[in-house]
Coordinates of N, CA and C in Angstrom, one line a residue:
X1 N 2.3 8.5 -4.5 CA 2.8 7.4 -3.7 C 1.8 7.1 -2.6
X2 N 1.9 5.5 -2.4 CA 0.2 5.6 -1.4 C 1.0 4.6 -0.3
X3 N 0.7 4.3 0.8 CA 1.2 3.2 1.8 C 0.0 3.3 2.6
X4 N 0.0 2.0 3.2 CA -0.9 1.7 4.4 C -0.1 1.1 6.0
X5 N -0.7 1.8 7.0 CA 0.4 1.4 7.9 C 1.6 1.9 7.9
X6 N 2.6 0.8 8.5 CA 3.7 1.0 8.2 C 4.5 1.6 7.0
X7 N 3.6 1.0 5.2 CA 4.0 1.2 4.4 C 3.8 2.9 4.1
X8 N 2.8 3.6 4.9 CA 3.0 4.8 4.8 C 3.7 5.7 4.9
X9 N 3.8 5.5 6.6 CA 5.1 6.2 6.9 C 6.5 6.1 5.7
X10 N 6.5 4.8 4.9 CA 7.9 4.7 4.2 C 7.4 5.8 3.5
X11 N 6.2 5.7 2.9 CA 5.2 6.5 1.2 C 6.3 7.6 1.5
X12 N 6.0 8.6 2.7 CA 6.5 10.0 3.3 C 7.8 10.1 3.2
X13 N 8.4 9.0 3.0 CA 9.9 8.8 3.9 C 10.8 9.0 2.0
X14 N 10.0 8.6 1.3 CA 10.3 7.6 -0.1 C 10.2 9.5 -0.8
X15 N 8.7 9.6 -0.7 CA 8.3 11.3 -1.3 C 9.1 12.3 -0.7
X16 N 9.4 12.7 0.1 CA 10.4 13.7 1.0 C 12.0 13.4 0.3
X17 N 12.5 12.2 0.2 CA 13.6 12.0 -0.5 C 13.8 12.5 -2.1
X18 N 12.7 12.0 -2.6 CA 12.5 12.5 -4.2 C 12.5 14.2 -4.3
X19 N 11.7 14.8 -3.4 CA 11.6 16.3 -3.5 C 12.8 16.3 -3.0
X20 N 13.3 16.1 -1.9 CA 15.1 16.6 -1.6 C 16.1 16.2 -2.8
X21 N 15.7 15.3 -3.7 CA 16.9 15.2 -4.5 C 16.4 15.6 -5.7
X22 N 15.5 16.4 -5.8 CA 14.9 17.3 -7.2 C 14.5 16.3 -8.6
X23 N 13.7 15.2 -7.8 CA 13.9 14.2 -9.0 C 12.1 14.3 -9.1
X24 N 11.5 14.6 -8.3 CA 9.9 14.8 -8.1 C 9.0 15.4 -7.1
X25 N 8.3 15.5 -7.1 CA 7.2 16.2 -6.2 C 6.3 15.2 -5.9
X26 N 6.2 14.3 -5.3 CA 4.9 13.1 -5.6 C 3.9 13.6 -4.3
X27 N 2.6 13.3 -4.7 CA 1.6 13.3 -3.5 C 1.5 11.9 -3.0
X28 N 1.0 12.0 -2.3 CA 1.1 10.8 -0.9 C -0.8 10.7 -0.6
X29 N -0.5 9.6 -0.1 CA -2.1 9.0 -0.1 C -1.1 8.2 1.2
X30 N -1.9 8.9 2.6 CA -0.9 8.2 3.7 C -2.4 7.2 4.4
X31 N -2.3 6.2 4.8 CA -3.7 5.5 4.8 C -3.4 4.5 6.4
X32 N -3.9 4.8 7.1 CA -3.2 4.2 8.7 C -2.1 4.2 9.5
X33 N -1.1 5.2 9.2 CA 0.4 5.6 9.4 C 0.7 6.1 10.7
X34 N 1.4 5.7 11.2 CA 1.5 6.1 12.8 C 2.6 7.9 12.6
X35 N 1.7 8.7 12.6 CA 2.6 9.8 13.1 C 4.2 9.5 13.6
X36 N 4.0 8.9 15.0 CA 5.4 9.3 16.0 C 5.5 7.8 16.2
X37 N 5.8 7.5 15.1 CA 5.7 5.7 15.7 C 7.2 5.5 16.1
X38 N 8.3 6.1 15.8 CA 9.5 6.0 16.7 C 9.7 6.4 18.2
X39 N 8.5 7.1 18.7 CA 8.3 7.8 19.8 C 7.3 6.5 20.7
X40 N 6.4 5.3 20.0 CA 5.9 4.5 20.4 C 7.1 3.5 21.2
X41 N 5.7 3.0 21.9 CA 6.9 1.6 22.6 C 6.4 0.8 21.8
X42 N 7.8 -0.4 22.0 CA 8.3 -1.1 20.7 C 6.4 -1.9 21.1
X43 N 6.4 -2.2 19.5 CA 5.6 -3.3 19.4 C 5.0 -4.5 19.7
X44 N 4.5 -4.8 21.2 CA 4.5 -6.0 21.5 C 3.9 -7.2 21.0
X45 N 4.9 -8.1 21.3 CA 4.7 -9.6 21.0 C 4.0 -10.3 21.7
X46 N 3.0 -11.0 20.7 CA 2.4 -11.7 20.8 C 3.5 -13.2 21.7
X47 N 2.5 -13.7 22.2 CA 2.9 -15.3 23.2 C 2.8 -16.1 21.7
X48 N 4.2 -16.5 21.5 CA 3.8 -17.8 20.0 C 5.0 -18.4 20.2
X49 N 5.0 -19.5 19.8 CA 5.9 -20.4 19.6 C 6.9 -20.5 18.7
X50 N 6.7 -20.1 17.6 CA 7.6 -20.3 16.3 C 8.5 -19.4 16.4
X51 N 9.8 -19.5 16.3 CA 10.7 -18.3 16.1 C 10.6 -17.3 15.4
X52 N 9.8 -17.9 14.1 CA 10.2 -16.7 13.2 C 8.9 -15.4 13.1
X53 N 8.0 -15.8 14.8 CA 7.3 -14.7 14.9 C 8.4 -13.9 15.9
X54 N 9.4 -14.6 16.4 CA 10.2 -13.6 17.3 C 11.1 -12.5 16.3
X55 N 11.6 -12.9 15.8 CA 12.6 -12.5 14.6 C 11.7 -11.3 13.7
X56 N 10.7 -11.5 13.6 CA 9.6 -10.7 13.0 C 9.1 -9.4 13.5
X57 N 9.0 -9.6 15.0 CA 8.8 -8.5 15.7 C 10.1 -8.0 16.3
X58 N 11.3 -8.2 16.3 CA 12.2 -8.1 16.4 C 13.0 -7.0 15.4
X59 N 12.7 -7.6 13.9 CA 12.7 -6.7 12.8 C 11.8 -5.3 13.1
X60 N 10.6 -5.8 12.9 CA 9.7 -4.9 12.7 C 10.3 -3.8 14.0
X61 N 10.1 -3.9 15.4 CA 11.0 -2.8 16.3 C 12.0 -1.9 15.7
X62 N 12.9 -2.9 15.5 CA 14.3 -2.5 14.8 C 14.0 -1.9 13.4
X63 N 12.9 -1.7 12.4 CA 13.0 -0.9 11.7 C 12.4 0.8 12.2
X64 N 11.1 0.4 13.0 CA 10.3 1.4 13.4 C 11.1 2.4 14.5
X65 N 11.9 2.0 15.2 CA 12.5 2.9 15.8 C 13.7 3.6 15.1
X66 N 14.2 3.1 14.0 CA 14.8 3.7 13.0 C 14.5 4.8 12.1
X67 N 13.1 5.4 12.1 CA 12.6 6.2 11.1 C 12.8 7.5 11.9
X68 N 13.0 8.1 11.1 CA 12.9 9.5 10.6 C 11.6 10.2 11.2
X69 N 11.7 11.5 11.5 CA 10.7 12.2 11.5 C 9.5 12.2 10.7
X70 N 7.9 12.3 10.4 CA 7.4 12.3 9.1 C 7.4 13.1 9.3
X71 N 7.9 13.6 8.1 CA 7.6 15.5 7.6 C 7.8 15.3 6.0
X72 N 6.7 15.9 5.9 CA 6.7 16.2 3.9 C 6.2 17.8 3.6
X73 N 6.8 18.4 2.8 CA 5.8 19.8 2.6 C 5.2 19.6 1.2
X74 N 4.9 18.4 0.2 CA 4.2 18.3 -0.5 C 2.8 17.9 -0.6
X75 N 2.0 17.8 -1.4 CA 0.8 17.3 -1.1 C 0.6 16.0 -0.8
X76 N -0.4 15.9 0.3 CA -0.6 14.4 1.2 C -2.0 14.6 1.7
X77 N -2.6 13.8 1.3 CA -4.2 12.9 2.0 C -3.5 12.4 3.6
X78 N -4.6 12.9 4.4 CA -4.3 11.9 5.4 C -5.6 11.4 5.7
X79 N -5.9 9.1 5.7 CA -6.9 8.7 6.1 C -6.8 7.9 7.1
X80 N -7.3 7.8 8.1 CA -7.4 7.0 9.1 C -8.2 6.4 9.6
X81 N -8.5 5.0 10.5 CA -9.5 4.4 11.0 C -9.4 5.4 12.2
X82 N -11.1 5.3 12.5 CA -11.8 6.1 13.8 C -11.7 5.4 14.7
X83 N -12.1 3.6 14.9 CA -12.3 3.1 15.7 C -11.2 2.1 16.2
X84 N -10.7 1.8 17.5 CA -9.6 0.9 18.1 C -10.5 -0.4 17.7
X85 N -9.6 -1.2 17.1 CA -9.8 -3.1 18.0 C -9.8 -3.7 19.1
X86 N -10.4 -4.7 19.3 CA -10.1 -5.5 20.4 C -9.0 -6.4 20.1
X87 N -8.2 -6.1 18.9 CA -7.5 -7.7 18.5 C -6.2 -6.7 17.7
X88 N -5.0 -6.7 18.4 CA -4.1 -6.0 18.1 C -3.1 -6.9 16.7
X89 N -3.4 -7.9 16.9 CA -3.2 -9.3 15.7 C -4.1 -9.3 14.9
X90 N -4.3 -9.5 13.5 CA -5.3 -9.8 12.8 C -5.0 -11.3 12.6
X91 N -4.3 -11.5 12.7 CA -3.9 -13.1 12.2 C -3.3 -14.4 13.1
X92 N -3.5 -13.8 14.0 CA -3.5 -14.6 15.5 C -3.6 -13.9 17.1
X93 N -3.6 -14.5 17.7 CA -3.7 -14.2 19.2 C -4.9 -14.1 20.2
X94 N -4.9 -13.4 21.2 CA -6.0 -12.9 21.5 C -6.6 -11.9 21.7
X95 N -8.1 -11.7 21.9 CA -8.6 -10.2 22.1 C -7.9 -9.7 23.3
X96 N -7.3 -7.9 23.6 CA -6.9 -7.6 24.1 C -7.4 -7.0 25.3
X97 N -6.7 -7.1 26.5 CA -7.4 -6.6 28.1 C -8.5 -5.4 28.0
X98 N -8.9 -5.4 28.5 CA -9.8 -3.9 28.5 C -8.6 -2.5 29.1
X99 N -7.8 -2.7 29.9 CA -7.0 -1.5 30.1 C -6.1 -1.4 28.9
X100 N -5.5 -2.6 27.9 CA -5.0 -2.4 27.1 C -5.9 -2.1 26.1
X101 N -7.2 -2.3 25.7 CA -8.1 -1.5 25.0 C -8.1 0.0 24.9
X102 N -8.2 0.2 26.3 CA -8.0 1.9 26.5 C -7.0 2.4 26.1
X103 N -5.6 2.4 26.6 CA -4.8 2.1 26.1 C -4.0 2.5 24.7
X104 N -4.8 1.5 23.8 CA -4.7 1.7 22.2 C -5.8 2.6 21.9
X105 N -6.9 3.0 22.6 CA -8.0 4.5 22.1 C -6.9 6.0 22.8
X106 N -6.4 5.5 23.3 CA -5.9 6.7 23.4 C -4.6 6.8 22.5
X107 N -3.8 5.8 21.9 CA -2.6 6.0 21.9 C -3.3 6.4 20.0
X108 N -4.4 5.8 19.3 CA -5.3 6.4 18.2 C -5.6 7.5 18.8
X109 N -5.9 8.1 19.5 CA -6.4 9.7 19.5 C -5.4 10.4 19.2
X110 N -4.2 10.1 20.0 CA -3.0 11.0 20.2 C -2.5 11.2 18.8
X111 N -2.5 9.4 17.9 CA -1.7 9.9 16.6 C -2.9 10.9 15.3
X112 N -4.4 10.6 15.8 CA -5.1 11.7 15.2 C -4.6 13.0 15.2
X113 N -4.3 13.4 16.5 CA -4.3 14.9 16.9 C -2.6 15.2 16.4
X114 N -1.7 14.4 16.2 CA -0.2 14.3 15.7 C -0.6 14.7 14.0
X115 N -1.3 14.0 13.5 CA -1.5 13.9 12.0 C -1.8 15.6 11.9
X116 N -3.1 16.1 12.5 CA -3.4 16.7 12.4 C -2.8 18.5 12.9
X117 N -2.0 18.0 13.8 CA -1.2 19.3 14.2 C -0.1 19.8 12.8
X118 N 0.5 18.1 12.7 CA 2.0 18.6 12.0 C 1.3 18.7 10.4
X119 N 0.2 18.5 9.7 CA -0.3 18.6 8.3 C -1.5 19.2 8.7
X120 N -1.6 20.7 9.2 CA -2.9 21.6 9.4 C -4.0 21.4 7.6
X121 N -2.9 21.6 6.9 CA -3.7 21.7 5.6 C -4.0 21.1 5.0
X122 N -3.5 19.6 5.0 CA -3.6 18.5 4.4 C -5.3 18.6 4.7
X123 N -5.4 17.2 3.7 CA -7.0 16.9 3.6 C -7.0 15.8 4.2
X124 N -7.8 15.5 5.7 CA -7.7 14.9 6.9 C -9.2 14.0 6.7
X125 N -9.2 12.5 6.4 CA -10.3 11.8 6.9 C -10.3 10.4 7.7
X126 N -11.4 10.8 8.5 CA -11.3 9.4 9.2 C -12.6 8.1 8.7
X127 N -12.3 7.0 9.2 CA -13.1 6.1 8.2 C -13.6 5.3 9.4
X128 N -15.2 4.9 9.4 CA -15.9 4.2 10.5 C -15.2 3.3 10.3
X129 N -13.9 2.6 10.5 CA -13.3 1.2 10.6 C -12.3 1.3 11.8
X130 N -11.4 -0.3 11.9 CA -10.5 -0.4 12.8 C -9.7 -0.7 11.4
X131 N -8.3 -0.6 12.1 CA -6.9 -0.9 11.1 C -7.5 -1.9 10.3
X132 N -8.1 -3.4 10.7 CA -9.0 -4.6 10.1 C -9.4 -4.3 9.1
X133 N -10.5 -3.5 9.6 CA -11.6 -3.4 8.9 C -11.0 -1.8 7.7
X134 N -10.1 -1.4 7.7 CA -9.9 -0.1 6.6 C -10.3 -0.5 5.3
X135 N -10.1 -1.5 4.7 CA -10.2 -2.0 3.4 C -11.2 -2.6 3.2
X136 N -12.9 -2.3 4.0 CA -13.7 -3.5 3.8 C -14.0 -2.4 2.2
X137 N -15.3 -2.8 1.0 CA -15.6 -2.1 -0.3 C -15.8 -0.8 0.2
X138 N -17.2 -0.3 0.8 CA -17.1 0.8 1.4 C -16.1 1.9 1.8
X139 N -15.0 1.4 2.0 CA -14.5 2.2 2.4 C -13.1 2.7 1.4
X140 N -12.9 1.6 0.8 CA -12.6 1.6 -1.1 C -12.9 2.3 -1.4
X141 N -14.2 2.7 -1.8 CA -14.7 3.5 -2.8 C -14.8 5.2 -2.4
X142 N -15.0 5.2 -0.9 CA -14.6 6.5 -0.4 C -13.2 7.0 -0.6
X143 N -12.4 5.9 -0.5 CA -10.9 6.4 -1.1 C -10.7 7.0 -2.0
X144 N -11.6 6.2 -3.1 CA -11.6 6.4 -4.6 C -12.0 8.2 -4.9
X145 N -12.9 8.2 -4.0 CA -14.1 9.8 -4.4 C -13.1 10.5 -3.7
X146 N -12.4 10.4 -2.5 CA -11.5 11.5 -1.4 C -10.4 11.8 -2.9
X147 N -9.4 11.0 -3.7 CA -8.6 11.0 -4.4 C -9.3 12.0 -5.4
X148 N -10.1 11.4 -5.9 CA -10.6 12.1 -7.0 C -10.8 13.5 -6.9
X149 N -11.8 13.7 -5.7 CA -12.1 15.5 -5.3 C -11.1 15.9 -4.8
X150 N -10.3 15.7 -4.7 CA -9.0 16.2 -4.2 C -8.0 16.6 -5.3
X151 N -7.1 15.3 -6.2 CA -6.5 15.6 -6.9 C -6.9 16.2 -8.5
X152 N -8.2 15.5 -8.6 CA -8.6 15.9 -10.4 C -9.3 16.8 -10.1
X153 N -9.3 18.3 -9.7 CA -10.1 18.8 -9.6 C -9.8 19.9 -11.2

């Protein structure tokens, strides 16, 4: 099971249920996932006009502070971008303050050192990208090879 982001966290949420109800063992390919994202402050909104960006981040809060611990004791990749954005939107707004810059490098280090506390043994990589940029080819294809030397061995 693989998620990106948000959808990761579920990956973990989805795989931990299956092993609890003896229906599977699945490995997890967790790919941008916020460790303690229930422990985050809620996700701020962008300045927009349309309602249904209010309603959107409204959800989105309202689901994320609803999750569960991540904890899995099955096998899991963990891959992450290395580097923060200036642009917390990919699809609108603006680049963000320099203290909120900081800010988001620290609140990425913290969930590095999170990943890496609570899955010591997991196989841990980080990718010269921001959240944006995870998916440029490059970094595809390293996916591809991490999967491979990892599970077909």
């Amino acid at each position: 099971i693989t998620g990106y982001c948000i959808g990761s966290e579920l990956a973990i949420h989805l795989a931990r249920r299956l092993k609890q109800e003896g229906k599977a063992s699945p490995k997890v390919l967790m790919m941008e996932g916020g460790y303690l994202r229930p422990h985050y402050t809620s996700i701020p909104q962008p300045a927009l006009e349309h309602p249904l960006y209010s309603e959107h981040y409204r959800i989105s809060n309202a689901l994320t502070n609803s999750f569960p611990e991540t904890e899995y004791d099955g096998e899991i990749i963990i891959t992450l971008a290395n580097n923060a954005s200036h642009r917390l939107y990919l699809e609108y707004g603006e680049d963000i303050s320099e203290d909120e810059y900081r800010a988001h490098v620290a609140e990425i280090e913290e969930n590095k050192k999170n990943w890496k506390t609570h899955y010591p043994n997991a196989p841990f990589h980080l990718f010269n990208a921001t959240h944006w940029t995870f998916f440029d080819p490059d970094n595809l294809q390293e996916l591809v090879k991490i999967v491979e030397d990892t599970w077909e061995k």
